[in-house]
GROMACS .gro file of N, CA and C in nm:
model
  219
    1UNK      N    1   8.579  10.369  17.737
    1UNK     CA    2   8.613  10.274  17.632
    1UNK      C    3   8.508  10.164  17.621
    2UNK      N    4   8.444  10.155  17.750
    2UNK     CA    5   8.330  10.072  17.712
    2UNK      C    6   8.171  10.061  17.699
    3UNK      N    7   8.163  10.217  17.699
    3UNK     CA    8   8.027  10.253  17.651
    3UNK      C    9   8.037  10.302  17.523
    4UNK      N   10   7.969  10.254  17.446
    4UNK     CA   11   7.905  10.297  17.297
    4UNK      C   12   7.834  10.384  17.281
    5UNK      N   13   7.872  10.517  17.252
    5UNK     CA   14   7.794  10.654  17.254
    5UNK      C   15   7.695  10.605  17.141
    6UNK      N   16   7.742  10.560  17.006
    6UNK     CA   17   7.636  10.518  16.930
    6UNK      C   18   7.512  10.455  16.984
    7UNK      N   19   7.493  10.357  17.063
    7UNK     CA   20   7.393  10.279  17.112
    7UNK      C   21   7.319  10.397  17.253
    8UNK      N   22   7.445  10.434  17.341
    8UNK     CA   23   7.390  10.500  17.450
    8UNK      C   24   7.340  10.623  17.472
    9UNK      N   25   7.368  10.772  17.335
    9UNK     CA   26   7.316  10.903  17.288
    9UNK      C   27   7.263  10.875  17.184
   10UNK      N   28   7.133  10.874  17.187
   10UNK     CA   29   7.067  10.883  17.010
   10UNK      C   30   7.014  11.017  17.018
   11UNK      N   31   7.012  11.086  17.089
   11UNK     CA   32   6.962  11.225  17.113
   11UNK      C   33   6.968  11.339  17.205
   12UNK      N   34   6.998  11.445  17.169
   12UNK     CA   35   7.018  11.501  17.312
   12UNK      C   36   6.916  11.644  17.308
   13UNK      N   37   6.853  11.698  17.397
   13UNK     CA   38   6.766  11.850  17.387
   13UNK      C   39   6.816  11.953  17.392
   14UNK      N   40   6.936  11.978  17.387
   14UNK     CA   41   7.040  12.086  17.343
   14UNK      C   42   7.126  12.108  17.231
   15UNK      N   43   7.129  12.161  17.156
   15UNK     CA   44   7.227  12.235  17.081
   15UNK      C   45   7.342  12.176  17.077
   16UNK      N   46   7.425  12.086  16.954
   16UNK     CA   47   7.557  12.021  17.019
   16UNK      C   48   7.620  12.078  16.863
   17UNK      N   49   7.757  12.109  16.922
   17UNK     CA   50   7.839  12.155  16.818
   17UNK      C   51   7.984  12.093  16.808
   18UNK      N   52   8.000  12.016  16.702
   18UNK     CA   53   8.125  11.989  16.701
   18UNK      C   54   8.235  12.040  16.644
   19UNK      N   55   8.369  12.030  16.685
   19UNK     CA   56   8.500  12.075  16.653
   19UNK      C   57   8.604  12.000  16.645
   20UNK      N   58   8.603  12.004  16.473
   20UNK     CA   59   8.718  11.846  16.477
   20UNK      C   60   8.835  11.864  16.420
   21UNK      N   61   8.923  11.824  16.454
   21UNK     CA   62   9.076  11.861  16.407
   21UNK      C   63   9.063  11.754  16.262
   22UNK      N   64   9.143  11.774  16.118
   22UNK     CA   65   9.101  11.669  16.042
   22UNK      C   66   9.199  11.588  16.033
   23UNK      N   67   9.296  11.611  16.074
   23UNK     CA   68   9.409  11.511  16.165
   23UNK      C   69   9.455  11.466  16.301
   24UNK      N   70   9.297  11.411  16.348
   24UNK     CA   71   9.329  11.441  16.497
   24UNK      C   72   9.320  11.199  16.478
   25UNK      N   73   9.391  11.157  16.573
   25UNK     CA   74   9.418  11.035  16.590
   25UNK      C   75   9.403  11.000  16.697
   26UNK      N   76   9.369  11.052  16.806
   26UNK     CA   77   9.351  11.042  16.972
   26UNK      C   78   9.189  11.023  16.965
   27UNK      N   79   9.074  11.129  16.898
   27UNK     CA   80   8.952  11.090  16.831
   27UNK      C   81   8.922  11.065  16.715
   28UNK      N   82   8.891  10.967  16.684
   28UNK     CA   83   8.934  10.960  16.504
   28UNK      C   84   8.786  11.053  16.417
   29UNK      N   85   8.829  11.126  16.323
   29UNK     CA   86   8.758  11.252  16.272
   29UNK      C   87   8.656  11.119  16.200
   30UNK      N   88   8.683  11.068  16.161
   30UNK     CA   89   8.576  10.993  16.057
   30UNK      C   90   8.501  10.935  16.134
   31UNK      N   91   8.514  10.833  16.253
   31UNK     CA   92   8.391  10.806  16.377
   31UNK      C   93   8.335  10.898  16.441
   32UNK      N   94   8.414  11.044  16.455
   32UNK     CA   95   8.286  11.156  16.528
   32UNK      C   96   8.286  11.238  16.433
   33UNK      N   97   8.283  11.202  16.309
   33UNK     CA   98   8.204  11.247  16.215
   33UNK      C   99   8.052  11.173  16.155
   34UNK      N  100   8.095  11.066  16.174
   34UNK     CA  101   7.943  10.950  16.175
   34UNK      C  102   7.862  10.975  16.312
   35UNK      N  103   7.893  10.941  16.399
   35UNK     CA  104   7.896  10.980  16.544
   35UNK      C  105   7.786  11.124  16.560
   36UNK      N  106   7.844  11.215  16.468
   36UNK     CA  107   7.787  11.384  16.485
   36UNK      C  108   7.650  11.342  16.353
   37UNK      N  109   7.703  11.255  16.253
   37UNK     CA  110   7.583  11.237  16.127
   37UNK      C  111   7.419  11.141  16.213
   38UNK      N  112   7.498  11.076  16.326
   38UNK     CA  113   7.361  10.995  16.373
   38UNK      C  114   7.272  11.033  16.474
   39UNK      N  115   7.326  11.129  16.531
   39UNK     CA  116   7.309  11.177  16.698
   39UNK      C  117   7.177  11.323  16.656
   40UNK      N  118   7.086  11.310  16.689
   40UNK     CA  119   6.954  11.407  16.678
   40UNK      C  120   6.970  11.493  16.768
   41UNK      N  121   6.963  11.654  16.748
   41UNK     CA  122   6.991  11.724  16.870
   41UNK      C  123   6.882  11.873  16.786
   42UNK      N  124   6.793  11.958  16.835
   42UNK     CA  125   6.731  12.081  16.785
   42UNK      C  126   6.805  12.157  16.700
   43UNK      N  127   6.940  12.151  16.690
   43UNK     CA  128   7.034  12.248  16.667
   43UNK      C  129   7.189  12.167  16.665
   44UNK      N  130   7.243  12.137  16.548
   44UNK     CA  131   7.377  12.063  16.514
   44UNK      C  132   7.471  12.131  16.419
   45UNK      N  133   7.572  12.167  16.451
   45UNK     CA  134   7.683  12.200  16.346
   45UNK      C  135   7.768  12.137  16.357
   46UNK      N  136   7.866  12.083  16.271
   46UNK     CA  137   7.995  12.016  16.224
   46UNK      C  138   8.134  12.134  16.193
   47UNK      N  139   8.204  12.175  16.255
   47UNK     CA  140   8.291  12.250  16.165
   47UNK      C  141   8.453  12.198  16.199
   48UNK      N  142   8.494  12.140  16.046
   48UNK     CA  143   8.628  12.109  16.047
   48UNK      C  144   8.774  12.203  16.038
   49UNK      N  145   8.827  12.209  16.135
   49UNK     CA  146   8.950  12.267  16.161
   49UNK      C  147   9.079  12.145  16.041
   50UNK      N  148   9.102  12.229  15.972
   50UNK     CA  149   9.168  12.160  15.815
   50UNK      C  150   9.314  12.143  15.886
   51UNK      N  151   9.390  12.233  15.929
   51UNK     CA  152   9.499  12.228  15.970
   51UNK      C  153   9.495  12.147  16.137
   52UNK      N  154   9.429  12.111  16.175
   52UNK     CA  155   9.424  12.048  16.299
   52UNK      C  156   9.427  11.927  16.327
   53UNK      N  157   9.499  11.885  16.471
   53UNK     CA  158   9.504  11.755  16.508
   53UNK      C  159   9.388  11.763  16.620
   54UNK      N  160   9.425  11.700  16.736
   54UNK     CA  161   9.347  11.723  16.881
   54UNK      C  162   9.336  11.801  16.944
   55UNK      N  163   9.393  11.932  16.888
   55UNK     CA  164   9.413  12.076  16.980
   55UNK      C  165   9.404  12.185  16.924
   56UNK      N  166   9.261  12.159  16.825
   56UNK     CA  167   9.241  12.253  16.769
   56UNK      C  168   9.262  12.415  16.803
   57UNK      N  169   9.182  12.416  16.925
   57UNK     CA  170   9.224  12.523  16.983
   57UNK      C  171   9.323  12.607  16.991
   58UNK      N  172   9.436  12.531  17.016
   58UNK     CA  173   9.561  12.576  16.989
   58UNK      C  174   9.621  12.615  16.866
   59UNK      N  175   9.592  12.473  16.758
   59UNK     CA  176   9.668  12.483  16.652
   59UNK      C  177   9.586  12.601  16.559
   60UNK      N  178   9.467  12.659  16.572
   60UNK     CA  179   9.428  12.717  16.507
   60UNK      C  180   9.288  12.832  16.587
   61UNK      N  181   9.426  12.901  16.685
   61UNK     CA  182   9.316  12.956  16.802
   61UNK      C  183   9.266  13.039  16.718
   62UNK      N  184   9.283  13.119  16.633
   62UNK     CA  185   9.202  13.261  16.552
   62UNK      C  186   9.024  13.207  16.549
   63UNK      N  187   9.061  13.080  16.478
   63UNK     CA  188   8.918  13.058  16.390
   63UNK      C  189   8.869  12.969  16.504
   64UNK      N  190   8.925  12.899  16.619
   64UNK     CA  191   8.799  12.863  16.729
   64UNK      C  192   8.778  12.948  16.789
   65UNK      N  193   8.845  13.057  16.866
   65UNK     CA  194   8.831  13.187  16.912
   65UNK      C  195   8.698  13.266  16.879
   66UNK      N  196   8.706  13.266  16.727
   66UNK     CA  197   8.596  13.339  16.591
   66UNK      C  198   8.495  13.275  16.652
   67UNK      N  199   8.519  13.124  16.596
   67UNK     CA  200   8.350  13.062  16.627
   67UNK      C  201   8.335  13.033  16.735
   68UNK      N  202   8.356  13.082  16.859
   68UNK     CA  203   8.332  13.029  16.990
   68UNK      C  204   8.250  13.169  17.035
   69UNK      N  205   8.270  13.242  16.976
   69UNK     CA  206   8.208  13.384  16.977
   69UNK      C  207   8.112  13.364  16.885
   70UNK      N  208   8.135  13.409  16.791
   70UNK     CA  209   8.010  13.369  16.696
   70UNK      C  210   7.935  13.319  16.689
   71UNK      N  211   7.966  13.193  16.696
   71UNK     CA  212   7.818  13.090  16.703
   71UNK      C  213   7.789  13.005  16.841
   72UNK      N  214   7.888  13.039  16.928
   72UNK     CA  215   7.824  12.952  17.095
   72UNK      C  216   7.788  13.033  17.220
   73UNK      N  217   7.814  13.138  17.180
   73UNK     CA  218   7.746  13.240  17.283
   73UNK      C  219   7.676  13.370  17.218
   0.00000   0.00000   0.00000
């Protein structure tokens, strides 16, 4: 709670992929959506889980399942 990823990651040398529930309130989608827009990495994707809160996984295992295959290994 009291480090500022904004100020303290401006970049990372790996591949970072995010997975955001678009009703998730525990991480709020619109700050790690800015958060994912500022952060420099070789390789970045964004993909929003529409029906999801914080557990994406769960609430919509087919399509993280899909892309966890697909595009992270």
């Amino acid at each position: 709670m009291k480090t500022d990823l904004f100020q303290a990651v401006k970049k990372v040398e790996i591949p970072i992929y995010f997975f955001l529930g678009r009703h998730d309130y525990q991480v709020s989608s619109v700050v790690a959506e800015k958060f994912f827009q500022q952060i420099k990495a070789p390789k970045k994707e964004l993909i929003w889980f529409e029906q999801s809160a914080h557990n994406a996984c769960f609430e919509e295992a087919e399509k993280f399942n899909r892309l966890m295959v697909d595009m992270v290994t």
